[in-house]
Short mmCIF file of C-alpha atoms (C1' of nucleotides) in Angstrom, two decimals:
data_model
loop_
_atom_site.label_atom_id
_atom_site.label_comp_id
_atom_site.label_asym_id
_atom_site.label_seq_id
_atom_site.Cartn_x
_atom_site.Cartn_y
_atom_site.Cartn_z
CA UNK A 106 0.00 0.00 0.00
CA UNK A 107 1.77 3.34 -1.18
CA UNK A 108 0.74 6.67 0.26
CA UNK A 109 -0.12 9.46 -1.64
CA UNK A 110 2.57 12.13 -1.21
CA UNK A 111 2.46 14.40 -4.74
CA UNK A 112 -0.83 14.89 -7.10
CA UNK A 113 -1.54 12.37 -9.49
CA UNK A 114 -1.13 13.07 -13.08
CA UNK A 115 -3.95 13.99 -14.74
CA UNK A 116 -2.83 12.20 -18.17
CA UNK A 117 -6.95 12.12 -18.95
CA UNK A 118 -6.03 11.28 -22.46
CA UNK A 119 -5.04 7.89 -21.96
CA UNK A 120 -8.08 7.62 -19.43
CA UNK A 121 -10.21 8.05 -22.86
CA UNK A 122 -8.53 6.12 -24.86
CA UNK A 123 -8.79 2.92 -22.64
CA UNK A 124 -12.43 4.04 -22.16
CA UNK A 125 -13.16 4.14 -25.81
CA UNK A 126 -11.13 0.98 -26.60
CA UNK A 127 -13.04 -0.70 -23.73
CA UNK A 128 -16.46 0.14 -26.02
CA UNK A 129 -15.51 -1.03 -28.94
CA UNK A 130 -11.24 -2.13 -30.02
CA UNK A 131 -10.10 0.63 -32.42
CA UNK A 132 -7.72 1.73 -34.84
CA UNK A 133 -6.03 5.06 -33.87
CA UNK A 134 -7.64 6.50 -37.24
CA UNK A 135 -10.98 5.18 -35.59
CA UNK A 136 -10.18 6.88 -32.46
CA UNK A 137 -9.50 10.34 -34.37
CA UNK A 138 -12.43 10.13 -35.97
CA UNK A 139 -14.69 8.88 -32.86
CA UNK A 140 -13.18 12.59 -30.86
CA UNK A 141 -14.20 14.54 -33.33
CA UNK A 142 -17.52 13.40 -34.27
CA UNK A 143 -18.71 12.53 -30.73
CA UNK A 144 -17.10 13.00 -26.87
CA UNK A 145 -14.90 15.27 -28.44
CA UNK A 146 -17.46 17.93 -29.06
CA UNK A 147 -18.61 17.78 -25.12
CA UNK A 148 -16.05 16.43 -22.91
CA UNK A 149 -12.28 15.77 -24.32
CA UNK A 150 -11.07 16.02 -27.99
CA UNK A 151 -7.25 14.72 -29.26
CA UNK A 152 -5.86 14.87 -32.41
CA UNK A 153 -3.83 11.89 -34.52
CA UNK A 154 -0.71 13.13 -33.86
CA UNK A 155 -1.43 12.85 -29.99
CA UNK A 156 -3.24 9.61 -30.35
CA UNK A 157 -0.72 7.41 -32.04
CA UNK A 158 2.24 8.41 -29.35
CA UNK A 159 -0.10 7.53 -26.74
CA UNK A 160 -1.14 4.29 -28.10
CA UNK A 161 2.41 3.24 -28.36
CA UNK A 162 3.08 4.04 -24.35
CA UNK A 163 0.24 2.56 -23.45
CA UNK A 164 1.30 -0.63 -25.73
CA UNK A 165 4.49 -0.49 -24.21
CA UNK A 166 3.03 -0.17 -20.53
CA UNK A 167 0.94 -3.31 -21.41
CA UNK A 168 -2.23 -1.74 -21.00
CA UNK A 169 -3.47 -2.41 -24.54
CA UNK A 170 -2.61 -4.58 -26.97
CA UNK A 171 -3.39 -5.20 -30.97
CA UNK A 172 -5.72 -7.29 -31.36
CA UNK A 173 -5.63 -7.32 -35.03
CA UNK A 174 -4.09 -6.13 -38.10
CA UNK A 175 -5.07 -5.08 -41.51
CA UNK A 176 -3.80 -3.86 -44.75
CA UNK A 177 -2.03 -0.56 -44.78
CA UNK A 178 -0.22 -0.90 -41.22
CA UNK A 179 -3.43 -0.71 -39.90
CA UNK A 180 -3.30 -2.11 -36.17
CA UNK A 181 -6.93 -2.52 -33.94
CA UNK A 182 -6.05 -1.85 -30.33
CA UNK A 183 -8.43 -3.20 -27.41
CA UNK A 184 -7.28 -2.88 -23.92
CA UNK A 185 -5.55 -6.19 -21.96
CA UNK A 186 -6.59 -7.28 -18.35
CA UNK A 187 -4.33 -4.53 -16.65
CA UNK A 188 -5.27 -1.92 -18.32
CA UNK A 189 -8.92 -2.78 -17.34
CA UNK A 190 -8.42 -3.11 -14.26
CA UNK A 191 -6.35 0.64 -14.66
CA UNK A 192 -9.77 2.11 -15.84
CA UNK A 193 -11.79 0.79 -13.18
CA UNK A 194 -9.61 2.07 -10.91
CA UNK A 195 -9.48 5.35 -12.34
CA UNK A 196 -13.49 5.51 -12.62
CA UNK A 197 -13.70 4.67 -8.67
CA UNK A 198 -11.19 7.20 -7.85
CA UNK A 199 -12.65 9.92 -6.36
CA UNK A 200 -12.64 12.80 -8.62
CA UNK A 201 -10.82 15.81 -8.27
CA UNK A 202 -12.14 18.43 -11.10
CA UNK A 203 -9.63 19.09 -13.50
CA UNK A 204 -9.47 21.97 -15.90
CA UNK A 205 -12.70 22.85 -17.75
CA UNK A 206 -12.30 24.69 -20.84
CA UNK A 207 -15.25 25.80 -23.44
CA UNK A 208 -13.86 29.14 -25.51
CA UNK A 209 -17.66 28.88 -26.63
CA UNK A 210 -19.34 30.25 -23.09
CA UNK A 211 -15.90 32.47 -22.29
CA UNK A 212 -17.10 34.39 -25.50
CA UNK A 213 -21.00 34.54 -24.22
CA UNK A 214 -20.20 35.30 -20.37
CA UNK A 215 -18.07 39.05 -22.02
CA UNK A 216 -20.87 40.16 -23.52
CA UNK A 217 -21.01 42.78 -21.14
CA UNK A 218 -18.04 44.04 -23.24
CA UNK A 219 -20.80 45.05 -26.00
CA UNK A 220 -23.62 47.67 -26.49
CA UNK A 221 -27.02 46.46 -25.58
CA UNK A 222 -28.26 45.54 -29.37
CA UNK A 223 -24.75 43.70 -30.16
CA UNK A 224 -25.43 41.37 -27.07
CA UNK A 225 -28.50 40.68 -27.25
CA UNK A 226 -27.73 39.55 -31.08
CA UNK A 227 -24.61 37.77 -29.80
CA UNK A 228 -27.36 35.79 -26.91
CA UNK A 229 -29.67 35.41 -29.74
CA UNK A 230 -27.01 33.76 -32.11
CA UNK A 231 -26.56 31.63 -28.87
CA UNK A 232 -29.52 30.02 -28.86
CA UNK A 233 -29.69 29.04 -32.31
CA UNK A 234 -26.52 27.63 -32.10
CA UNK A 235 -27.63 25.73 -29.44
CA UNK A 236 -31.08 24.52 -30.99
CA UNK A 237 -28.56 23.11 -33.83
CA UNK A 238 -26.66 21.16 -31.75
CA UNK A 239 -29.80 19.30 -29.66
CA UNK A 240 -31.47 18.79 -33.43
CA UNK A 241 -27.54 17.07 -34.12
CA UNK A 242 -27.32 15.61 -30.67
CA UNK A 243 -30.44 14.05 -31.04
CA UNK A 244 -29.88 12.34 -34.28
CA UNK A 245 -26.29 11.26 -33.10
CA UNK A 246 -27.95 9.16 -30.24
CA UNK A 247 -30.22 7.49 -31.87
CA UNK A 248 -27.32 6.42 -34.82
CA UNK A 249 -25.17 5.32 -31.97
CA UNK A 250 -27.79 3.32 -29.57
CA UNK A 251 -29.13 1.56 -32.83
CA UNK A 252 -25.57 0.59 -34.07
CA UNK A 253 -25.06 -0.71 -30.32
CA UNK A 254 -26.81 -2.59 -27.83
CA UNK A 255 -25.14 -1.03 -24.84
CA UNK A 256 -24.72 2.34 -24.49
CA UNK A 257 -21.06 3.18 -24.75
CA UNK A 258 -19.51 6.54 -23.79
CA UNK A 259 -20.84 7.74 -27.23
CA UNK A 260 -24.06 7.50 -26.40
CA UNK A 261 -23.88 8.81 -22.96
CA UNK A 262 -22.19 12.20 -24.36
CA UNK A 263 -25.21 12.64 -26.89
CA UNK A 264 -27.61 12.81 -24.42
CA UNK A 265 -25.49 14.65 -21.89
CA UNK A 266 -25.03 16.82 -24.74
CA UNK A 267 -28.90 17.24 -25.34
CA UNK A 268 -29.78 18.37 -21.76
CA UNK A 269 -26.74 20.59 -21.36
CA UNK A 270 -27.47 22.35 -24.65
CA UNK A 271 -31.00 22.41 -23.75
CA UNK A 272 -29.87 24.47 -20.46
CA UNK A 273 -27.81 26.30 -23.06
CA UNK A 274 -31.07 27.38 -24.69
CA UNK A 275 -32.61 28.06 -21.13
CA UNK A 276 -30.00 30.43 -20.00
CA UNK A 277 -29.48 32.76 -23.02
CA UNK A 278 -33.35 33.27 -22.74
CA UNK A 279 -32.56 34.60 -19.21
CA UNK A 280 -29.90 36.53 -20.65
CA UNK A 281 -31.99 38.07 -23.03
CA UNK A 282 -34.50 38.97 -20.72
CA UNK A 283 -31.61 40.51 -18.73
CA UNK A 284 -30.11 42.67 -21.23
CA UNK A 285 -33.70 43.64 -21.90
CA UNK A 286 -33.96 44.93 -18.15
CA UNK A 287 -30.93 46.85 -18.55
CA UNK A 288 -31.52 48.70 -21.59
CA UNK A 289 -35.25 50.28 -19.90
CA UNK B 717 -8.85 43.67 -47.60
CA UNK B 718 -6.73 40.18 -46.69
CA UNK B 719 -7.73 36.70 -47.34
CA UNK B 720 -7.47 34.31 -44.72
CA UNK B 721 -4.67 31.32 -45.30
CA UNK B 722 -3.47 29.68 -42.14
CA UNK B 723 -6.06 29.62 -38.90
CA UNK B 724 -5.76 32.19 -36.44
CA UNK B 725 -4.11 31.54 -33.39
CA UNK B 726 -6.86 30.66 -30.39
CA UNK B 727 -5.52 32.72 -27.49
CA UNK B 728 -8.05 32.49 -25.72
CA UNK B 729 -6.79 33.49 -22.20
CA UNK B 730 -6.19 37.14 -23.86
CA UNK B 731 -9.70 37.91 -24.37
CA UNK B 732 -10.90 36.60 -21.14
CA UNK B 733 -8.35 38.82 -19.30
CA UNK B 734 -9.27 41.69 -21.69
CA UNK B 735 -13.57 40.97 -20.77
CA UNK B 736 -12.39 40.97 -17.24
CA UNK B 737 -10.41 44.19 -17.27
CA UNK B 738 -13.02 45.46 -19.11
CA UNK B 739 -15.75 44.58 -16.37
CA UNK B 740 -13.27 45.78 -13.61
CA UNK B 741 -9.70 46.91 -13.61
CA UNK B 742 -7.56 45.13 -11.46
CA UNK B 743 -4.68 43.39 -10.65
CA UNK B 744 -2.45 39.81 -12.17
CA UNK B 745 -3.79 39.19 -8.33
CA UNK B 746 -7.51 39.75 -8.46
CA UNK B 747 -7.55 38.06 -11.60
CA UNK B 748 -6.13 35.04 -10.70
CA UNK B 749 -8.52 34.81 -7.95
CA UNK B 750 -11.43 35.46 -10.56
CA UNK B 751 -10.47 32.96 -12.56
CA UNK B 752 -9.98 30.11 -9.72
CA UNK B 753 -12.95 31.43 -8.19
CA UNK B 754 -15.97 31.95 -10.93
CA UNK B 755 -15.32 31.57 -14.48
CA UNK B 756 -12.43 28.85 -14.19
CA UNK B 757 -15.13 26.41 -12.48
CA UNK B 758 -17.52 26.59 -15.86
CA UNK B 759 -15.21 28.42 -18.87
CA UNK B 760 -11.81 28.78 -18.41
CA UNK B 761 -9.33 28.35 -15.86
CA UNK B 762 -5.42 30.52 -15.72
CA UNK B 763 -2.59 30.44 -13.19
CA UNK B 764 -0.83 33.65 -12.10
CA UNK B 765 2.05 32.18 -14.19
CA UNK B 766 0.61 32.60 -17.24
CA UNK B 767 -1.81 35.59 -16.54
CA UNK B 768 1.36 37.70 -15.27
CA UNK B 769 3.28 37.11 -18.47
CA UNK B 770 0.32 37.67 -20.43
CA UNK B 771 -0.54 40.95 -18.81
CA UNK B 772 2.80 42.11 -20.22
CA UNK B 773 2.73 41.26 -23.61
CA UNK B 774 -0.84 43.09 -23.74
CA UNK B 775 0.56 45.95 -22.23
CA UNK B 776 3.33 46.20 -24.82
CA UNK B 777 0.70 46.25 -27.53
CA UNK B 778 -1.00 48.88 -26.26
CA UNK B 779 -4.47 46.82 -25.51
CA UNK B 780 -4.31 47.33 -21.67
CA UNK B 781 -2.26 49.81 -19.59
CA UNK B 782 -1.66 50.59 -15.99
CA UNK B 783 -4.06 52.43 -14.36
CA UNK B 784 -3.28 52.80 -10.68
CA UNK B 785 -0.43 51.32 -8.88
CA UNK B 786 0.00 50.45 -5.08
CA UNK B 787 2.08 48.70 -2.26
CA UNK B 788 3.78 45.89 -2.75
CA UNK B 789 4.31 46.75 -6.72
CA UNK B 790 0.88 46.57 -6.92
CA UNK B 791 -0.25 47.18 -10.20
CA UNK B 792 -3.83 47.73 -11.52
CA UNK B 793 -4.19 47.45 -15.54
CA UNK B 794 -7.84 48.62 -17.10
CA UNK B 795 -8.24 48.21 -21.30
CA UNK B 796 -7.19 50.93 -23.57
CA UNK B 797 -9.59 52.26 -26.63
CA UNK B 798 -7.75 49.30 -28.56
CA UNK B 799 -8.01 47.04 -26.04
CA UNK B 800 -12.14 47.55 -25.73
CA UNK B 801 -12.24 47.63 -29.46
CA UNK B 802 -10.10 44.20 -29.73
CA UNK B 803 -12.71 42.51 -27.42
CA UNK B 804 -15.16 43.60 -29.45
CA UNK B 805 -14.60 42.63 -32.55
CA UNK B 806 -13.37 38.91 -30.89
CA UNK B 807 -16.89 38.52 -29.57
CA UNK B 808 -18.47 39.72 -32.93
CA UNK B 809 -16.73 37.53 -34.43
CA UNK B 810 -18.66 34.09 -35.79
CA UNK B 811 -17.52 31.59 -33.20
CA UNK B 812 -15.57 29.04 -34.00
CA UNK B 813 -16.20 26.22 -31.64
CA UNK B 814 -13.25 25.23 -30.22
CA UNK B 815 -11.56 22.44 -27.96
CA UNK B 816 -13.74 22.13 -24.90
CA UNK B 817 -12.75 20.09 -22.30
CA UNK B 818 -14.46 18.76 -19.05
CA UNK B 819 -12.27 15.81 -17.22
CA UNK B 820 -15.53 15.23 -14.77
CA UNK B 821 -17.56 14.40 -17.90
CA UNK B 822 -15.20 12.39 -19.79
CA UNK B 823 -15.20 10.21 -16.49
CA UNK B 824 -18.83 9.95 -16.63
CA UNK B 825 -19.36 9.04 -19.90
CA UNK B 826 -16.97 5.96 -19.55
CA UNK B 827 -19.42 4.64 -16.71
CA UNK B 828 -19.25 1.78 -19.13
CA UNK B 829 -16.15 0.19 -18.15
CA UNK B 830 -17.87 -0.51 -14.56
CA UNK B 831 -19.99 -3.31 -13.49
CA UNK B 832 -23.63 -2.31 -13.18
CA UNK B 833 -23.42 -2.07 -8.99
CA UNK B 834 -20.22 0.57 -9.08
CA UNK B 835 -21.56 2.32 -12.18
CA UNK B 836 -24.61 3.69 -10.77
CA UNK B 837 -22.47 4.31 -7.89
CA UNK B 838 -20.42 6.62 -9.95
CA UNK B 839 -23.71 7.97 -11.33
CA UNK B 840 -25.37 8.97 -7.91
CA UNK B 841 -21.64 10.34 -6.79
CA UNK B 842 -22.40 12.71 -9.73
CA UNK B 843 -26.03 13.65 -8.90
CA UNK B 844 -24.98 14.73 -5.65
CA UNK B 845 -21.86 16.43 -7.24
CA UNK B 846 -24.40 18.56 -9.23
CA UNK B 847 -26.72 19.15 -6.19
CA UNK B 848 -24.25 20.75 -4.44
CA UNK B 849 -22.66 22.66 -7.11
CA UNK B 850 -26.17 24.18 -7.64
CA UNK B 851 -26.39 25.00 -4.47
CA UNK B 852 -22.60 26.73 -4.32
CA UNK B 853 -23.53 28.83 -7.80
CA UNK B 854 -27.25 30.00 -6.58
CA UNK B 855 -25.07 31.47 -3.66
CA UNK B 856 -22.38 32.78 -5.52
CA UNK B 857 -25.07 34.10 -7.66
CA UNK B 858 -26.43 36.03 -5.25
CA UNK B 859 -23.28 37.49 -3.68
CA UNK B 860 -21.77 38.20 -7.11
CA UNK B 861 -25.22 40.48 -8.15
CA UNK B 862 -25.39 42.21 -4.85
CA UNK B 863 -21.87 43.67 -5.43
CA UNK B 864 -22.46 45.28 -8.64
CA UNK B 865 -25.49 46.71 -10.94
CA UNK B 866 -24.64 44.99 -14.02
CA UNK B 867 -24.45 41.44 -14.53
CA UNK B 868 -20.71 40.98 -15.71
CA UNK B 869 -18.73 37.83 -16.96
CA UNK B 870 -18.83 36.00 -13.05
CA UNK B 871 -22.46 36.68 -12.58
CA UNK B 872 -23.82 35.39 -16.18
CA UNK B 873 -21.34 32.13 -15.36
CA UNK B 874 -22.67 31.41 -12.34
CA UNK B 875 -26.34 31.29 -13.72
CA UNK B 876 -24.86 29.84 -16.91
CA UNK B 877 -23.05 26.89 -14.12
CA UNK B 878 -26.99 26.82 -12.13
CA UNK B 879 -28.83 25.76 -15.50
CA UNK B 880 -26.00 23.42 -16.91
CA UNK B 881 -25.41 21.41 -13.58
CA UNK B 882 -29.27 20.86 -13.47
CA UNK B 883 -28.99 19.61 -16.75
CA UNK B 884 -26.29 17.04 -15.44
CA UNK B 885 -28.76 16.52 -12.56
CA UNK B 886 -31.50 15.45 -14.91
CA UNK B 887 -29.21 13.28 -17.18
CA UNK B 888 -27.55 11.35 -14.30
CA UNK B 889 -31.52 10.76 -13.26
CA UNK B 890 -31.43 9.33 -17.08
CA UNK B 891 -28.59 7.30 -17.18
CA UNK B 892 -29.25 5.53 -13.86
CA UNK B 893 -32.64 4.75 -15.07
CA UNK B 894 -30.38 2.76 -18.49
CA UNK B 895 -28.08 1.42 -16.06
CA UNK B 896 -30.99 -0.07 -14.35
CA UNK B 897 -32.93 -1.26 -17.47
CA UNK B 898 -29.36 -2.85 -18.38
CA UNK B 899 -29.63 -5.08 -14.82
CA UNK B 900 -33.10 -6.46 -16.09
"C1'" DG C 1440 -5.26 7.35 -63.43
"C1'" DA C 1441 -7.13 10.67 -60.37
"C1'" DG C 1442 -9.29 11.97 -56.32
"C1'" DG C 1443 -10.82 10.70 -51.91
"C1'" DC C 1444 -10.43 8.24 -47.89
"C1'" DC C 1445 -7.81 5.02 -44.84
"C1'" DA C 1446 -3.87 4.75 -42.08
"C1'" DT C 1447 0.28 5.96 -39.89
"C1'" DG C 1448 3.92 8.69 -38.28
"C1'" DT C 1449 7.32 12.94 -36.74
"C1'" DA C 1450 8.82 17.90 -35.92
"C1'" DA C 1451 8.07 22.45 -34.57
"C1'" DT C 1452 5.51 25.46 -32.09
"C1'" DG C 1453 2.35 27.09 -28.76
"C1'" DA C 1454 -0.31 26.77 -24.49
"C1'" DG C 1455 -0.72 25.44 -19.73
"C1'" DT C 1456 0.91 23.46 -15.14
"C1'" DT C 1457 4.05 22.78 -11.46
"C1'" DA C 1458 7.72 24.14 -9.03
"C1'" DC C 1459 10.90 27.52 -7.61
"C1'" DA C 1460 11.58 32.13 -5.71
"C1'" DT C 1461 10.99 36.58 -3.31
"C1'" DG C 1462 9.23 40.06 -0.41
"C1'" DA C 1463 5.69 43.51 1.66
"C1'" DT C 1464 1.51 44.11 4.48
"C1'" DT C 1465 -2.04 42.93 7.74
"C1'" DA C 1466 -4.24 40.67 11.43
"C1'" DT C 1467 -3.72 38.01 15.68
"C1'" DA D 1440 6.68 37.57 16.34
"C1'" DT D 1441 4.27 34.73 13.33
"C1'" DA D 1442 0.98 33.25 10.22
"C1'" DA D 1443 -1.99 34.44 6.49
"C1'" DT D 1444 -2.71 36.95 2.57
"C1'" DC D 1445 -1.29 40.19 -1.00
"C1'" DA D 1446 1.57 40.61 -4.88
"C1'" DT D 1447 4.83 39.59 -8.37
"C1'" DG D 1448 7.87 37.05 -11.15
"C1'" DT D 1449 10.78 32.99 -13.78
"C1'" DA D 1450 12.17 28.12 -15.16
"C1'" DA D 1451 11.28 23.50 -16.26
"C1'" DC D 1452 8.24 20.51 -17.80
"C1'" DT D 1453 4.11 18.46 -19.82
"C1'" DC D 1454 0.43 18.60 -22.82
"C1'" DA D 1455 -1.86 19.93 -27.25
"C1'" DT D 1456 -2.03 21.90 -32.01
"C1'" DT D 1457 -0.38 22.69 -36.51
"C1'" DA D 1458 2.35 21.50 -40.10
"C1'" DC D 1459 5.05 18.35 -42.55
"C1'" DA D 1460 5.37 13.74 -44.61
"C1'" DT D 1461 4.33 9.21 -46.65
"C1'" DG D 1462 1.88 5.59 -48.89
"C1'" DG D 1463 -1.80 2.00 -49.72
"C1'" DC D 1464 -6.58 1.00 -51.12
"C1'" DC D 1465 -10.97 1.84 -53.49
"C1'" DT D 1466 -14.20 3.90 -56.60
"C1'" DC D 1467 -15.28 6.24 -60.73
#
DNA sequence: GAGGCCATGTAATGAGTTACATGATTAT
DNA sequence: ATAATCATGTAACTCATTACATGGCCTC
């Protein structure tokens, strides 16, 4: 039993990656892709050039292994036994909140740095963004539960994305109401 | 007129110091402390290490400048005419969405990698996560709004931070509800 | 055979965190 | 006096993005 002295690393990449592998084994091309087009958009989001270095520590660590390979150098990861058990351990962990970054609300919270009319545009652009993304959101997870039985991280993110973008939606109407008090 | 080749760099963390400034002057200090306290929970998060350094490079290009100094080389920096017009034209600008990042969700969402038993566990850890983060943001809410007339950047996060962690509230009621369809 | 997608990698640069470092002021 | 907080800064390191680079496979 080792006690904690320093913090942990955060290393939440490699946290996903087992994650994702653990839904479904992957190629790192698959893993690109499954960022961008779905967790990637709500929670964490890594490019190829990240990916592929990871996957080769993590190979390396023997927390994944390929499983198969394919024409082109292609190479399907899944994860082995230990690095299993290294995401179930890192799911029970207690968790400390990391960094949260979204550039998108940092823009919308300044828009006291804007005459009246210009915010209430920038609120109103705000909520059609948002009305977008559930419309997207919802057609994502009902692609990904039909594909799969379970629900994998995938489809948990779609519908955490539809409720948080409904709140989205919620709040710039109280914004707009706001700047409305202001400007009488 | 210039046509655009290569992205523009993100820098972020220069137009949320430049929205701050421009709700409040104030110091590398009280910034740092805005950050960690309201915004940096919900949008985006700085140390004093980078904000310092920062700080100076916007002074050199004339978009913020001293404005009062004190003990201890205290130093209080408000925008310039170029600095407010900077910030202006950022937030006009059509948003491109870009990386967000949430290490409490990405945990969530791999709930998947847990048997049934631990995995609602996590779930109902992150119910009462969201309870009492509503309950934290209602009150910083109300402090933040009592202080000052208009609403700036901390007070629309905070409300921002009430709606979206209700949101989680009502998806963790969700997935726990899946989780125990899954048991059947 | 040409264009698009699959598939992998590395190098250079930029952004962010942790650790190191110092010192004045204020409250107890 | 002594601890907490105010206040600033730099250096080393890690993490993330952009750009550079290559080549096979598949469809039209």
């Amino acid at each position: 039993m080792s006690i904690q002295t320093g913090k942990l690393p955060v290393m939440s990449l490699r946290y996903a990656l087992l994650g994702l592998l653990h839904d479904c084994p992957a190629t790192g091309y698959d893993l690109t892709q499954r960022f961008t087009q779905g967790m990637g958009r709500i929670a964490w989001n890594a490019k190829h050039s990240q990916i592929y270095p990871e996957l080769h520590k993590l190979t390396e660590e023997g927390l994944i292994e390929v499983v198969a390979e394919g024409a082109r150098g292609k190479r399907v990861y899944g994860p082995t036994e230990a690095g299993g058990a290294a995401l179930r351990e890192w799911l029970l962990r207690e968790p400390e909140d990391g960094t949260v970054r979204n550039p998108l609300l940092l823009r919308v919270f300044m828009v006291g740095g804007l005459e009246p009319d210009d915010a209430t545009q920038a609120l109103e652009r705000i909520q059609r963004y948002a009305n977008e993304m559930v419309e997207e959101l919802t057609e994502t997870h009902a692609r990904v539960t039909a594909e799969t039985a379970e629900p994998p991280a995938s489809a948990y993110a779609a519908m955490y994305g539809i409720y948080s973008y409904r709140a989205m939606q919620e709040w710039a109407k109280w914004a707009i109401e706001e700047q409305r008090k202001r400007v009488d």
